[in-house]
GROMACS .gro file of C-alpha atoms in nm:
model
  356
    1MET     CA    1   0.385  -3.603  -0.852
    2ALA     CA    2   0.378  -3.523  -1.207
    3LEU     CA    3   0.011  -3.376  -1.185
    4GLN     CA    4   0.085  -3.200  -0.881
    5LEU     CA    5   0.363  -3.060  -1.041
    6LEU     CA    6   0.161  -2.950  -1.465
    7ILE     CA    7  -0.122  -2.810  -1.206
    8LEU     CA    8   0.204  -2.565  -1.089
    9ALA     CA    9   0.306  -2.512  -1.344
   10LEU     CA   10   0.008  -2.355  -1.571
   11LEU     CA   11  -0.057  -2.137  -1.239
   12LEU     CA   12   0.243  -2.043  -1.238
   13LEU     CA   13   0.381  -1.942  -1.583
   14ALA     CA   14   0.129  -2.067  -1.874
   15ALA     CA   15  -0.145  -1.841  -1.656
   16PRO     CA   16   0.027  -1.565  -1.619
   17LEU     CA   17   0.218  -1.589  -1.944
   18LEU     CA   18  -0.120  -1.528  -2.073
   19ALA     CA   19  -0.261  -1.268  -1.853
   20GLY     CA   20   0.041  -1.064  -1.919
   21GLY     CA   21  -0.108  -1.017  -2.288
   22VAL     CA   22  -0.283  -0.753  -2.138
   23PHE     CA   23   0.004  -0.506  -2.107
   24THR     CA   24   0.068  -0.470  -2.483
   25ASP     CA   25   0.285  -0.193  -2.511
   26VAL     CA   26   0.406  -0.080  -2.160
   27ASP     CA   27   0.707  -0.210  -2.335
   28GLY     CA   28   0.765  -0.220  -2.662
   29GLU     CA   29   0.511  -0.387  -2.945
   30PRO     CA   30   0.501  -0.736  -2.910
   31PRO     CA   31   0.633  -0.740  -2.512
   32PRO     CA   32   0.887  -0.971  -2.478
   33LEU     CA   33   0.842  -1.282  -2.383
   34PRO     CA   34   0.975  -1.220  -1.956
   35PHE     CA   35   0.825  -0.903  -1.957
   36ARG     CA   36   0.469  -1.076  -2.026
   37TRP     CA   37   0.472  -1.356  -1.746
   38ILE     CA   38   0.565  -1.079  -1.500
   39SER     CA   39   0.345  -0.832  -1.575
   40GLY     CA   40   0.067  -1.131  -1.572
   41GLN     CA   41   0.210  -1.269  -1.246
   42PHE     CA   42   0.223  -0.924  -1.074
   43CYS     CA   43  -0.179  -0.873  -1.189
   44MET     CA   44  -0.279  -1.197  -1.058
   45TRP     CA   45  -0.102  -1.109  -0.684
   46ALA     CA   46  -0.233  -0.767  -0.655
   47GLY     CA   47  -0.590  -0.997  -0.780
   48PHE     CA   48  -0.512  -1.214  -0.492
   49GLN     CA   49  -0.416  -0.885  -0.265
   50LEU     CA   50  -0.699  -0.703  -0.291
   51ILE     CA   51  -0.950  -1.053  -0.250
   52CYS     CA   52  -0.832  -1.260   0.015
   53VAL     CA   53  -0.770  -0.928   0.272
   54PRO     CA   54  -1.167  -0.800   0.306
   55PHE     CA   55  -1.194  -1.210   0.377
   56VAL     CA   56  -0.974  -1.198   0.665
   57LEU     CA   57  -1.062  -0.906   0.829
   58ILE     CA   58  -1.454  -1.071   0.823
   59LYS     CA   59  -1.328  -1.420   0.980
   60GLY     CA   60  -1.468  -1.578   0.644
   61SER     CA   61  -1.318  -1.883   0.496
   62PHE     CA   62  -1.006  -2.012   0.247
   63LEU     CA   63  -1.203  -2.184  -0.004
   64HIS     CA   64  -1.409  -1.824  -0.086
   65VAL     CA   65  -1.096  -1.698  -0.154
   66ALA     CA   66  -0.974  -1.968  -0.376
   67TYR     CA   67  -1.284  -1.947  -0.581
   68LEU     CA   68  -1.330  -1.574  -0.606
   69TYR     CA   69  -0.930  -1.601  -0.699
   70SER     CA   70  -0.940  -1.845  -0.966
   71GLY     CA   71  -1.218  -1.679  -1.102
   72TYR     CA   72  -1.065  -1.388  -1.163
   73CYS     CA   73  -0.746  -1.542  -1.317
   74LEU     CA   74  -0.940  -1.740  -1.468
   75VAL     CA   75  -1.084  -1.339  -1.599
   76LEU     CA   76  -0.737  -1.255  -1.678
   77VAL     CA   77  -0.631  -1.467  -1.898
   78VAL     CA   78  -0.947  -1.486  -2.145
   79LEU     CA   79  -0.900  -1.123  -2.127
   80GLY     CA   80  -0.511  -1.142  -2.259
   81ALA     CA   81  -0.625  -1.373  -2.526
   82VAL     CA   82  -0.876  -1.151  -2.641
   83ARG     CA   83  -0.627  -0.872  -2.688
   84ASP     CA   84  -0.369  -1.119  -2.827
   85ILE     CA   85  -0.671  -1.215  -3.090
   86LEU     CA   86  -0.717  -0.873  -3.194
   87ARG     CA   87  -0.353  -0.731  -3.193
   88LEU     CA   88  -0.353  -1.042  -3.377
   89ARG     CA   89  -0.627  -0.898  -3.677
   90LYS     CA   90  -0.507  -0.516  -3.643
   91LYS     CA   91  -0.169  -0.631  -3.771
   92ARG     CA   92  -0.284  -0.879  -4.023
   93GLU     CA   93  -0.525  -0.609  -4.123
   94ALA     CA   94  -0.264  -0.466  -4.194
   95GLY     CA   95  -0.075  -0.627  -4.370
   96GLU     CA   96   0.223  -0.730  -4.134
   97VAL     CA   97   0.314  -1.085  -4.166
   98PRO     CA   98   0.243  -1.217  -3.737
   99GLY     CA   99   0.555  -1.320  -3.605
  100LYS     CA  100   0.757  -1.244  -3.845
  101ARG     CA  101   1.072  -0.975  -3.768
  102ALA     CA  102   1.303  -0.778  -3.905
  103ILE     CA  103   1.619  -1.015  -3.844
  104GLY     CA  104   1.957  -0.870  -3.712
  105ARG     CA  105   2.292  -0.911  -3.724
  106LYS     CA  106   2.482  -1.213  -3.529
  107ALA     CA  107   2.535  -1.338  -3.191
  108GLY     CA  108   2.914  -1.304  -3.157
  109ARG     CA  109   3.111  -1.582  -3.021
  110LEU     CA  110   3.169  -1.355  -2.737
  111GLN     CA  111   2.791  -1.256  -2.693
  112ILE     CA  112   2.709  -1.727  -2.735
  113LEU     CA  113   2.949  -1.755  -2.454
  114LEU     CA  114   2.813  -1.547  -2.192
  115TRP     CA  115   2.444  -1.644  -2.215
  116VAL     CA  116   2.581  -1.975  -2.188
  117LEU     CA  117   2.800  -1.936  -1.878
  118PHE     CA  118   2.494  -1.737  -1.740
  119ALA     CA  119   2.253  -1.967  -1.747
  120ALA     CA  120   2.497  -2.222  -1.626
  121VAL     CA  121   2.468  -1.955  -1.330
  122LEU     CA  122   2.148  -1.949  -1.312
  123LEU     CA  123   2.104  -2.382  -1.338
  124PHE     CA  124   2.365  -2.402  -1.097
  125GLN     CA  125   2.174  -2.103  -0.842
  126LEU     CA  126   1.825  -2.289  -0.886
  127VAL     CA  127   1.947  -2.658  -0.816
  128GLN     CA  128   2.095  -2.490  -0.490
  129ALA     CA  129   1.816  -2.361  -0.380
  130VAL     CA  130   1.630  -2.712  -0.412
  131ARG     CA  131   1.900  -2.981  -0.296
  132MET     CA  132   2.017  -2.722   0.005
  133THR     CA  133   1.693  -2.559   0.106
  134TYR     CA  134   1.676  -2.538   0.466
  135THR     CA  135   1.368  -2.489   0.753
  136ASP     CA  136   1.480  -2.112   0.968
  137GLY     CA  137   1.341  -1.998   1.192
  138ASP     CA  138   1.018  -1.707   1.001
  139ASP     CA  139   0.936  -2.098   0.827
  140ALA     CA  140   0.797  -2.242   1.202
  141PHE     CA  141   0.532  -1.874   1.107
  142TYR     CA  142   0.485  -1.825   0.755
  143VAL     CA  143   0.487  -2.247   0.622
  144SER     CA  144   0.296  -2.341   0.893
  145ILE     CA  145   0.002  -2.074   0.875
  146SER     CA  146   0.012  -2.203   0.481
  147THR     CA  147  -0.049  -2.547   0.614
  148GLY     CA  148  -0.312  -2.454   0.878
  149VAL     CA  149  -0.466  -2.287   0.609
  150VAL     CA  150  -0.463  -2.554   0.363
  151ASN     CA  151  -0.579  -2.788   0.637
  152ASP     CA  152  -0.849  -2.554   0.877
  153GLU     CA  153  -0.921  -2.325   0.618
  154LEU     CA  154  -0.893  -2.061   0.893
  155MET     CA  155  -0.665  -1.725   0.829
  156TYR     CA  156  -0.473  -1.588   1.060
  157ARG     CA  157  -0.711  -1.754   1.355
  158LYS     CA  158  -0.521  -1.950   1.537
  159LEU     CA  159  -0.129  -1.936   1.583
  160PRO     CA  160   0.067  -2.109   1.441
  161TYR     CA  161   0.347  -2.249   1.690
  162THR     CA  162   0.051  -2.379   1.943
  163GLY     CA  163  -0.212  -2.422   1.716
  164PHE     CA  164  -0.468  -2.197   1.966
  165SER     CA  165  -0.736  -1.963   1.797
  166THR     CA  166  -0.594  -1.601   1.852
  167GLU     CA  167  -0.696  -1.256   1.717
  168LEU     CA  168  -0.620  -1.056   1.405
  169ASP     CA  169  -0.251  -0.969   1.363
  170ALA     CA  170  -0.306  -0.663   1.156
  171ARG     CA  171   0.039  -0.732   1.058
  172HIS     CA  172   0.059  -1.053   0.914
  173GLY     CA  173  -0.339  -1.092   0.822
  174LEU     CA  174  -0.296  -0.753   0.546
  175ALA     CA  175   0.005  -0.915   0.389
  176PRO     CA  176  -0.132  -1.243   0.335
  177PHE     CA  177   0.141  -1.403   0.102
  178PRO     CA  178   0.137  -1.708   0.357
  179VAL     CA  179  -0.203  -1.793   0.211
  180TRP     CA  180  -0.111  -1.675  -0.169
  181VAL     CA  181   0.119  -2.062  -0.064
  182ALA     CA  182  -0.158  -2.208   0.065
  183TYR     CA  183  -0.400  -2.124  -0.230
  184LEU     CA  184  -0.125  -2.285  -0.490
  185ALA     CA  185  -0.067  -2.633  -0.242
  186LYS     CA  186  -0.460  -2.654  -0.266
  187LEU     CA  187  -0.497  -2.656  -0.659
  188SER     CA  188  -0.203  -2.885  -0.745
  189GLY     CA  189  -0.223  -3.109  -0.408
  190MET     CA  190   0.071  -3.093  -0.260
  191GLU     CA  191   0.195  -2.995   0.059
  192ALA     CA  192   0.212  -2.688   0.162
  193VAL     CA  193   0.590  -2.691   0.299
  194SER     CA  194   0.679  -2.919  -0.077
  195VAL     CA  195   0.505  -2.560  -0.271
  196ALA     CA  196   0.716  -2.324  -0.044
  197HIS     CA  197   1.047  -2.507  -0.056
  198VAL     CA  198   1.033  -2.653  -0.375
  199ALA     CA  199   0.881  -2.508  -0.641
  200LEU     CA  200   0.848  -2.184  -0.545
  201PRO     CA  201   1.205  -2.071  -0.525
  202VAL     CA  202   1.223  -2.217  -0.837
  203VAL     CA  203   1.001  -1.994  -1.011
  204LEU     CA  204   1.080  -1.718  -0.774
  205ILE     CA  205   1.450  -1.735  -0.834
  206THR     CA  206   1.350  -1.713  -1.261
  207LEU     CA  207   1.064  -1.370  -1.214
  208ALA     CA  208   1.376  -1.222  -1.043
  209TYR     CA  209   1.619  -1.259  -1.267
  210GLY     CA  210   1.367  -1.234  -1.552
  211ILE     CA  211   1.324  -0.858  -1.429
  212PHE     CA  212   1.715  -0.821  -1.460
  213TYR     CA  213   1.645  -0.899  -1.742
  214LEU     CA  214   1.446  -0.624  -1.855
  215LEU     CA  215   1.625  -0.395  -1.672
  216GLY     CA  216   1.932  -0.468  -1.941
  217ARG     CA  217   1.744  -0.463  -2.156
  218GLN     CA  218   1.690  -0.058  -2.094
  219LEU     CA  219   2.026   0.015  -1.930
  220PHE     CA  220   2.185  -0.172  -2.274
  221PRO     CA  221   1.954  -0.126  -2.534
  222ARG     CA  222   2.212  -0.246  -2.813
  223ARG     CA  223   2.128  -0.579  -2.734
  224ASP     CA  224   2.476  -0.688  -2.782
  225ALA     CA  225   2.731  -0.897  -2.547
  226ARG     CA  226   2.707  -0.658  -2.271
  227LEU     CA  227   2.335  -0.749  -2.133
  228PRO     CA  228   2.410  -1.112  -2.096
  229LEU     CA  229   2.741  -0.983  -1.929
  230TYR     CA  230   2.556  -0.755  -1.678
  231LEU     CA  231   2.348  -1.086  -1.635
  232LEU     CA  232   2.646  -1.320  -1.541
  233PHE     CA  233   2.818  -1.043  -1.375
  234THR     CA  234   2.469  -0.990  -1.120
  235GLY     CA  235   2.482  -1.411  -1.072
  236ILE     CA  236   2.808  -1.398  -1.017
  237LEU     CA  237   2.710  -1.130  -0.741
  238VAL     CA  238   2.463  -1.383  -0.598
  239LEU     CA  239   2.599  -1.679  -0.588
  240PHE     CA  240   2.879  -1.498  -0.351
  241GLY     CA  241   2.652  -1.265  -0.190
  242ASP     CA  242   2.515  -1.517   0.096
  243TYR     CA  243   2.766  -1.400   0.393
  244SER     CA  244   2.527  -1.405   0.578
  245ILE     CA  245   2.159  -1.428   0.673
  246TYR     CA  246   2.011  -1.059   0.654
  247THR     CA  247   2.144  -0.965   0.290
  248ALA     CA  248   1.936  -0.927  -0.047
  249GLU     CA  249   2.127  -1.265  -0.213
  250ASN     CA  250   1.999  -1.467   0.144
  251PHE     CA  251   1.690  -1.395   0.112
  252MET     CA  252   1.680  -1.383  -0.285
  253ILE     CA  253   1.811  -1.748  -0.314
  254ALA     CA  254   1.744  -1.948  -0.023
  255ARG     CA  255   1.409  -1.808   0.142
  256SER     CA  256   1.274  -1.663  -0.172
  257ARG     CA  257   0.924  -1.825  -0.082
  258GLN     CA  258   0.883  -1.590   0.216
  259GLY     CA  259   0.663  -1.240   0.069
  260LYS     CA  260   0.945  -1.020   0.237
  261ALA     CA  261   1.143  -1.142   0.035
  262ALA     CA  262   0.961  -1.160  -0.283
  263LEU     CA  263   0.875  -0.775  -0.204
  264CYS     CA  264   1.296  -0.701  -0.187
  265SER     CA  265   1.383  -0.932  -0.441
  266ILE     CA  266   1.141  -0.881  -0.732
  267VAL     CA  267   0.880  -0.607  -0.598
  268ILE     CA  268   1.092  -0.373  -0.614
  269PRO     CA  269   1.311  -0.423  -0.925
  270PHE     CA  270   1.031  -0.411  -1.057
  271ILE     CA  271   0.854  -0.149  -0.939
  272LEU     CA  272   1.191  -0.023  -1.051
  273TYR     CA  273   1.220  -0.116  -1.377
  274LEU     CA  274   0.841   0.047  -1.425
  275LEU     CA  275   0.986   0.378  -1.349
  276LEU     CA  276   1.244   0.374  -1.585
  277LEU     CA  277   1.034   0.343  -1.850
  278TRP     CA  278   0.827   0.649  -1.716
  279LEU     CA  279   1.094   0.850  -1.715
  280LYS     CA  280   1.249   0.747  -2.063
  281ARG     CA  281   0.874   0.811  -2.159
  282LEU     CA  282   0.876   1.112  -2.009
  283GLU     CA  283   1.224   1.202  -2.144
  284LYS     CA  284   1.101   1.167  -2.504
  285GLN     CA  285   0.829   1.362  -2.468
  286GLU     CA  286   0.569   1.089  -2.456
  287LYS     CA  287   0.224   1.076  -2.239
  288PRO     CA  288   0.287   0.695  -2.100
  289SER     CA  289  -0.015   0.504  -2.148
  290VAL     CA  290  -0.319   0.349  -1.921
  291TYR     CA  291  -0.192   0.056  -1.904
  292HIS     CA  292   0.114   0.130  -1.736
  293TYR     CA  293  -0.028   0.348  -1.485
  294LEU     CA  294  -0.282  -0.029  -1.438
  295LEU     CA  295   0.047  -0.247  -1.399
  296PHE     CA  296   0.197   0.005  -1.171
  297PHE     CA  297  -0.122  -0.014  -0.970
  298ALA     CA  298  -0.113  -0.336  -0.978
  299ALA     CA  299   0.300  -0.377  -0.887
  300ASN     CA  300   0.172  -0.168  -0.558
  301MET     CA  301  -0.085  -0.404  -0.481
  302ALA     CA  302   0.167  -0.673  -0.488
  303GLY     CA  303   0.423  -0.500  -0.222
  304CYS     CA  304   0.145  -0.502   0.001
  305LEU     CA  305   0.072  -0.834  -0.080
  306CYS     CA  306   0.447  -0.924   0.036
  307SER     CA  307   0.513  -0.701   0.333
  308THR     CA  308   0.320  -0.475   0.532
  309LEU     CA  309   0.622  -0.240   0.545
  310GLY     CA  310   0.656  -0.257   0.165
  311GLY     CA  311   0.361  -0.057   0.106
  312VAL     CA  312   0.590   0.262   0.312
  313ILE     CA  313   0.834   0.210   0.076
  314ILE     CA  314   0.738   0.221  -0.231
  315CYS     CA  315   0.556   0.552  -0.185
  316VAL     CA  316   0.887   0.652  -0.050
  317LEU     CA  317   1.059   0.477  -0.419
  318THR     CA  318   0.794   0.627  -0.589
  319GLY     CA  319   0.770   0.961  -0.424
  320ILE     CA  320   1.127   1.020  -0.465
  321VAL     CA  321   1.166   0.959  -0.875
  322GLY     CA  322   0.833   1.157  -0.908
  323LEU     CA  323   0.921   1.467  -0.820
  324LEU     CA  324   1.262   1.395  -0.947
  325GLY     CA  325   1.111   1.304  -1.317
  326ALA     CA  326   0.868   1.608  -1.309
  327VAL     CA  327   1.125   1.856  -1.239
  328SER     CA  328   1.364   1.723  -1.497
  329PHE     CA  329   1.097   1.702  -1.764
  330LYS     CA  330   0.863   1.957  -1.648
  331ARG     CA  331   0.589   1.692  -1.704
  332TRP     CA  332   0.385   1.853  -1.354
  333GLY     CA  333   0.070   1.675  -1.509
  334GLN     CA  334   0.154   1.307  -1.449
  335LEU     CA  335   0.178   1.340  -1.068
  336PRO     CA  336  -0.151   1.301  -1.032
  337PRO     CA  337  -0.184   0.902  -1.185
  338MET     CA  338   0.132   0.845  -0.981
  339ALA     CA  339  -0.013   0.947  -0.665
  340LEU     CA  340  -0.303   0.719  -0.773
  341CYS     CA  341  -0.164   0.450  -0.826
  342CYS     CA  342   0.041   0.495  -0.423
  343LEU     CA  343  -0.338   0.434  -0.286
  344PRO     CA  344  -0.314   0.121  -0.195
  345CYS     CA  345  -0.011   0.139  -0.037
  346ILE     CA  346  -0.174   0.439   0.188
  347GLY     CA  347  -0.489   0.268   0.194
  348TYR     CA  348  -0.307  -0.063   0.349
  349ALA     CA  349  -0.064   0.158   0.630
  350PHE     CA  350  -0.410   0.328   0.750
  351LEU     CA  351  -0.595  -0.018   0.787
  352TYR     CA  352  -0.323  -0.177   0.988
  353LEU     CA  353  -0.296   0.226   1.174
  354ILE     CA  354  -0.685   0.119   1.256
  355LEU     CA  355  -0.658  -0.187   1.379
  356ASN     CA  356  -0.357  -0.146   1.568
   0.00000   0.00000   0.00000
């Protein structure tokens, strides 16, 4: 069990953290640690979507997907490490001391207390998400798919309810989030149901709060007590929002292992965060970097991985915010790159229509 957890920690924590070094100037220089981890995970999700869907369509083997995706992750980790090394070398040549920052004013007692309270609320949610895990109706489909992929190495070729052979279901085959869960189970040696119900809730809920933290840094740039207060109130709302199985809070805490839950609690908030950064750049008459658009492209791909409906939602959201930003700041030239970032969503939507 210890070895299995170590492998999962490397796949879900260490590898995305190193891969996030590719995106250096999207959210400041150097980027905050949560941003590195989150952006690296989104880049890995995008690669899995890009690799897995063609193999699903040609009835390919899951092992081929696992090999190719492992190589893709390794390349990302190496690229992130290389960019970190080059950045540190550049700072040394400029006479800067790596890791040394200006010391700001000390945090007050209220601020420390709020951070402690937020950490307690987050820890309570993580413990309860694992301790009170349960199987809902969707698990009979999604978790069964993950288990079947690990055992049979076939992707969407068998009915999860009966085990009989079937034709491709385009709605689920184009959003292979359960296959990603199966990949984690295959490499770690842990059962797919344990990965889905024990390991993933801890990681994905923390990932969601990491995005809330990034949003808070933009909403409260002074980094005073308002930031932990905002996170604390967010945690309390989530804690008491499970009054129905259809609320966003229920999806985040109790069903984070499912792709549609990751879409609403992780992908869409991160896209909102990237759009907020984009609007702030336009307001300052600055040009967003290429890495900003690459990360936005990866977030769009990640949305398609989680749900086929995610592509439509992301395109509508991007179109509305893009038009408002172009009209408000008169930066029409930034609309074509945003439209190009939406190409994955449009492409998978047309592919869904064709297959159906």
